[in-house]
Amino acid sequence: MAIKTFTSGEVLTASDTNTFLANSGLVYVAGGALSGSATNFVGCFSSTYRNYRVIIDNPTNTAAGEFYLRYLQGTTPTSGAGYYWAYVGISSAGAGFNGAAGANVNGFLGWETVGAGGFGAISIDICSPNVGTRTIANVQTTFLGSGAYIGRSGALAWDTTAVFDGLRILSGGGSSLTGNVAIYGYRKA
């Protein structure tokens, strides 16, 4: 829909306002609280949006471990070792991080705790999960670990073509996760 340009003295109507709100950039699709060792968000990806933003706020573990994702087809998570990731980062204590891995069964989100607890946020931009191409994601993570705040930035890829309609957030080592997830679709032009 074309964006209307207003001139001086013109009236902004309720209809115009509703059109601008409907054409906003991010549209809430799904979300909820994490619980247990894995939480599924079934049906959150569709042809309505091509790209998505996932935000996990205040993620915590009951034991030391990492946060991972797996894409879903229906309620079935990906099988096989198709996840590849690479991250760089630094802590508030000055320690650097540079890590990468390939051919994994889970997609690492760059977030981990040493011991129970933790505090932070994860932001994931997922490109084309429902299109039938390789699914690529850019990940930003900030968390409190080992007495310092740690920031990591990285890439996560599913290395074969597939169509996904959902997302699973899970823990490494089976610890119980908490946190809040919000999934948004990027509105098409």
PDB file of N, CA and C in Angstrom, residues 4-48:
ATOM      1  N   LYS A   4       0.855   7.628   2.107  1.00  0.00           N
ATOM      2  CA  LYS A   4       0.259   8.919   1.802  1.00  0.00           C
ATOM      3  C   LYS A   4       1.155  10.037   2.336  1.00  0.00           C
ATOM      4  N   THR A   5       1.337  11.062   1.542  1.00  0.00           N
ATOM      5  CA  THR A   5       2.092  12.234   1.956  1.00  0.00           C
ATOM      6  C   THR A   5       1.103  13.349   2.265  1.00  0.00           C
ATOM      7  N   PHE A   6       1.223  13.915   3.461  1.00  0.00           N
ATOM      8  CA  PHE A   6       0.328  14.984   3.879  1.00  0.00           C
ATOM      9  C   PHE A   6       0.963  16.338   3.595  1.00  0.00           C
ATOM     10  N   THR A   7       0.119  17.290   3.304  1.00  0.00           N
ATOM     11  CA  THR A   7       0.573  18.662   3.111  1.00  0.00           C
ATOM     12  C   THR A   7       0.020  19.517   4.237  1.00  0.00           C
ATOM     13  N   SER A   8       0.569  20.685   4.393  1.00  0.00           N
ATOM     14  CA  SER A   8       0.162  21.591   5.453  1.00  0.00           C
ATOM     15  C   SER A   8      -1.339  21.865   5.367  1.00  0.00           C
ATOM     16  N   GLY A   9      -2.031  21.742   6.504  1.00  0.00           N
ATOM     17  CA  GLY A   9      -3.460  22.032   6.574  1.00  0.00           C
ATOM     18  C   GLY A   9      -4.344  20.823   6.322  1.00  0.00           C
ATOM     19  N   GLU A  10      -3.792  19.700   5.861  1.00  0.00           N
ATOM     20  CA  GLU A  10      -4.583  18.497   5.616  1.00  0.00           C
ATOM     21  C   GLU A  10      -4.919  17.812   6.936  1.00  0.00           C
ATOM     22  N   VAL A  11      -6.028  17.087   6.961  1.00  0.00           N
ATOM     23  CA  VAL A  11      -6.495  16.401   8.159  1.00  0.00           C
ATOM     24  C   VAL A  11      -6.041  14.935   8.127  1.00  0.00           C
ATOM     25  N   LEU A  12      -5.479  14.481   9.250  1.00  0.00           N
ATOM     26  CA  LEU A  12      -5.124  13.076   9.427  1.00  0.00           C
ATOM     27  C   LEU A  12      -6.353  12.370   9.981  1.00  0.00           C
ATOM     28  N   THR A  13      -6.923  11.454   9.198  1.00  0.00           N
ATOM     29  CA  THR A  13      -8.159  10.778   9.598  1.00  0.00           C
ATOM     30  C   THR A  13      -7.858   9.481  10.338  1.00  0.00           C
ATOM     31  N   ALA A  14      -8.881   8.909  10.966  1.00  0.00           N
ATOM     32  CA  ALA A  14      -8.753   7.604  11.627  1.00  0.00           C
ATOM     33  C   ALA A  14      -8.363   6.540  10.609  1.00  0.00           C
ATOM     34  N   SER A  15      -8.912   6.609   9.417  1.00  0.00           N
ATOM     35  CA  SER A  15      -8.581   5.656   8.360  1.00  0.00           C
ATOM     36  C   SER A  15      -7.102   5.734   7.991  1.00  0.00           C
ATOM     37  N   ASP A  16      -6.570   6.960   7.864  1.00  0.00           N
ATOM     38  CA  ASP A  16      -5.149   7.132   7.576  1.00  0.00           C
ATOM     39  C   ASP A  16      -4.290   6.550   8.693  1.00  0.00           C
ATOM     40  N   THR A  17      -4.676   6.814   9.936  1.00  0.00           N
ATOM     41  CA  THR A  17      -3.944   6.301  11.094  1.00  0.00           C
ATOM     42  C   THR A  17      -3.948   4.784  11.103  1.00  0.00           C
ATOM     43  N   ASN A  18      -5.093   4.163  10.843  1.00  0.00           N
ATOM     44  CA  ASN A  18      -5.185   2.708  10.813  1.00  0.00           C
ATOM     45  C   ASN A  18      -4.312   2.118   9.715  1.00  0.00           C
ATOM     46  N   THR A  19      -4.245   2.771   8.570  1.00  0.00           N
ATOM     47  CA  THR A  19      -3.389   2.306   7.477  1.00  0.00           C
ATOM     48  C   THR A  19      -1.930   2.347   7.887  1.00  0.00           C
ATOM     49  N   PHE A  20      -1.487   3.452   8.533  1.00  0.00           N
ATOM     50  CA  PHE A  20      -0.098   3.555   8.977  1.00  0.00           C
ATOM     51  C   PHE A  20       0.216   2.494  10.027  1.00  0.00           C
ATOM     52  N   LEU A  21      -0.698   2.229  10.952  1.00  0.00           N
ATOM     53  CA  LEU A  21      -0.472   1.209  11.969  1.00  0.00           C
ATOM     54  C   LEU A  21      -0.404  -0.181  11.345  1.00  0.00           C
ATOM     55  N   ALA A  22      -1.258  -0.459  10.363  1.00  0.00           N
ATOM     56  CA  ALA A  22      -1.255  -1.766   9.694  1.00  0.00           C
ATOM     57  C   ALA A  22       0.011  -1.985   8.886  1.00  0.00           C
ATOM     58  N   ASN A  23       0.677  -0.923   8.487  1.00  0.00           N
ATOM     59  CA  ASN A  23       1.895  -1.032   7.690  1.00  0.00           C
ATOM     60  C   ASN A  23       3.157  -0.872   8.528  1.00  0.00           C
ATOM     61  N   SER A  24       3.046  -1.142   9.828  1.00  0.00           N
ATOM     62  CA  SER A  24       4.226  -1.029  10.689  1.00  0.00           C
ATOM     63  C   SER A  24       5.256  -2.087  10.313  1.00  0.00           C
ATOM     64  N   GLY A  25       6.501  -1.895  10.725  1.00  0.00           N
ATOM     65  CA  GLY A  25       7.590  -2.779  10.321  1.00  0.00           C
ATOM     66  C   GLY A  25       7.554  -4.170  10.918  1.00  0.00           C
ATOM     67  N   LEU A  26       7.372  -4.297  12.222  1.00  0.00           N
ATOM     68  CA  LEU A  26       7.342  -5.597  12.889  1.00  0.00           C
ATOM     69  C   LEU A  26       5.935  -5.885  13.384  1.00  0.00           C
ATOM     70  N   VAL A  27       5.483  -7.126  13.150  1.00  0.00           N
ATOM     71  CA  VAL A  27       4.142  -7.533  13.558  1.00  0.00           C
ATOM     72  C   VAL A  27       4.270  -8.747  14.469  1.00  0.00           C
ATOM     73  N   TYR A  28       3.699  -8.656  15.667  1.00  0.00           N
ATOM     74  CA  TYR A  28       3.750  -9.760  16.623  1.00  0.00           C
ATOM     75  C   TYR A  28       3.062 -10.988  16.040  1.00  0.00           C
ATOM     76  N   VAL A  29       3.739 -12.144  16.110  1.00  0.00           N
ATOM     77  CA  VAL A  29       3.215 -13.396  15.558  1.00  0.00           C
ATOM     78  C   VAL A  29       2.907 -14.403  16.652  1.00  0.00           C
ATOM     79  N   ALA A  30       3.837 -14.594  17.587  1.00  0.00           N
ATOM     80  CA  ALA A  30       3.668 -15.605  18.633  1.00  0.00           C
ATOM     81  C   ALA A  30       4.620 -15.305  19.772  1.00  0.00           C
ATOM     82  N   GLY A  31       4.455 -16.022  20.857  1.00  0.00           N
ATOM     83  CA  GLY A  31       5.366 -15.869  21.983  1.00  0.00           C
ATOM     84  C   GLY A  31       4.871 -16.618  23.186  1.00  0.00           C
ATOM     85  N   GLY A  32       5.604 -16.475  24.262  1.00  0.00           N
ATOM     86  CA  GLY A  32       5.238 -17.126  25.508  1.00  0.00           C
ATOM     87  C   GLY A  32       6.458 -17.356  26.371  1.00  0.00           C
ATOM     88  N   ALA A  33       6.213 -18.017  27.495  1.00  0.00           N
ATOM     89  CA  ALA A  33       7.271 -18.283  28.461  1.00  0.00           C
ATOM     90  C   ALA A  33       7.972 -19.597  28.142  1.00  0.00           C
ATOM     91  N   LEU A  34       9.279 -19.623  28.389  1.00  0.00           N
ATOM     92  CA  LEU A  34      10.041 -20.865  28.290  1.00  0.00           C
ATOM     93  C   LEU A  34       9.833 -21.665  29.564  1.00  0.00           C
ATOM     94  N   SER A  35       9.744 -22.992  29.424  1.00  0.00           N
ATOM     95  CA  SER A  35       9.653 -23.849  30.607  1.00  0.00           C
ATOM     96  C   SER A  35      10.190 -25.226  30.255  1.00  0.00           C
ATOM     97  N   GLY A  36      10.744 -25.887  31.246  1.00  0.00           N
ATOM     98  CA  GLY A  36      11.325 -27.208  31.018  1.00  0.00           C
ATOM     99  C   GLY A  36      12.590 -27.105  30.188  1.00  0.00           C
ATOM    100  N   SER A  37      12.992 -28.229  29.621  1.00  0.00           N
ATOM    101  CA  SER A  37      14.233 -28.251  28.853  1.00  0.00           C
ATOM    102  C   SER A  37      14.032 -27.847  27.400  1.00  0.00           C
ATOM    103  N   ALA A  38      12.765 -27.741  26.937  1.00  0.00           N
ATOM    104  CA  ALA A  38      12.483 -27.313  25.555  1.00  0.00           C
ATOM    105  C   ALA A  38      11.076 -26.744  25.473  1.00  0.00           C
ATOM    106  N   THR A  39      10.927 -25.682  24.694  1.00  0.00           N
ATOM    107  CA  THR A  39       9.611 -25.080  24.449  1.00  0.00           C
ATOM    108  C   THR A  39       9.445 -24.897  22.948  1.00  0.00           C
ATOM    109  N   ASN A  40       8.315 -25.386  22.422  1.00  0.00           N
ATOM    110  CA  ASN A  40       8.019 -25.270  20.986  1.00  0.00           C
ATOM    111  C   ASN A  40       7.105 -24.078  20.717  1.00  0.00           C
ATOM    112  N   PHE A  41       7.358 -23.412  19.599  1.00  0.00           N
ATOM    113  CA  PHE A  41       6.483 -22.365  19.081  1.00  0.00           C
ATOM    114  C   PHE A  41       6.041 -22.844  17.700  1.00  0.00           C
ATOM    115  N   VAL A  42       4.925 -23.582  17.696  1.00  0.00           N
ATOM    116  CA  VAL A  42       4.431 -24.262  16.499  1.00  0.00           C
ATOM    117  C   VAL A  42       3.636 -23.283  15.642  1.00  0.00           C
ATOM    118  N   GLY A  43       3.872 -23.294  14.332  1.00  0.00           N
ATOM    119  CA  GLY A  43       3.100 -22.481  13.407  1.00  0.00           C
ATOM    120  C   GLY A  43       3.440 -21.008  13.394  1.00  0.00           C
ATOM    121  N   CYS A  44       4.588 -20.614  13.915  1.00  0.00           N
ATOM    122  CA  CYS A  44       4.927 -19.186  13.969  1.00  0.00           C
ATOM    123  C   CYS A  44       5.509 -18.661  12.656  1.00  0.00           C
ATOM    124  N   PHE A  45       5.961 -19.539  11.754  1.00  0.00           N
ATOM    125  CA  PHE A  45       6.477 -19.119  10.453  1.00  0.00           C
ATOM    126  C   PHE A  45       5.483 -19.508   9.376  1.00  0.00           C
ATOM    127  N   SER A  46       5.203 -18.574   8.466  1.00  0.00           N
ATOM    128  CA  SER A  46       4.270 -18.845   7.369  1.00  0.00           C
ATOM    129  C   SER A  46       4.656 -17.980   6.173  1.00  0.00           C
ATOM    130  N   SER A  47       3.878 -18.096   5.124  1.00  0.00           N
ATOM    131  CA  SER A  47       4.142 -17.287   3.934  1.00  0.00           C
ATOM    132  C   SER A  47       3.729 -15.828   4.125  1.00  0.00           C
ATOM    133  N   THR A  48       3.078 -15.498   5.235  1.00  0.00           N
ATOM    134  CA  THR A  48       2.694 -14.110   5.498  1.00  0.00           C
ATOM    135  C   THR A  48       3.928 -13.210   5.594  1.00  0.00           C
TER     136      THR A  48
END
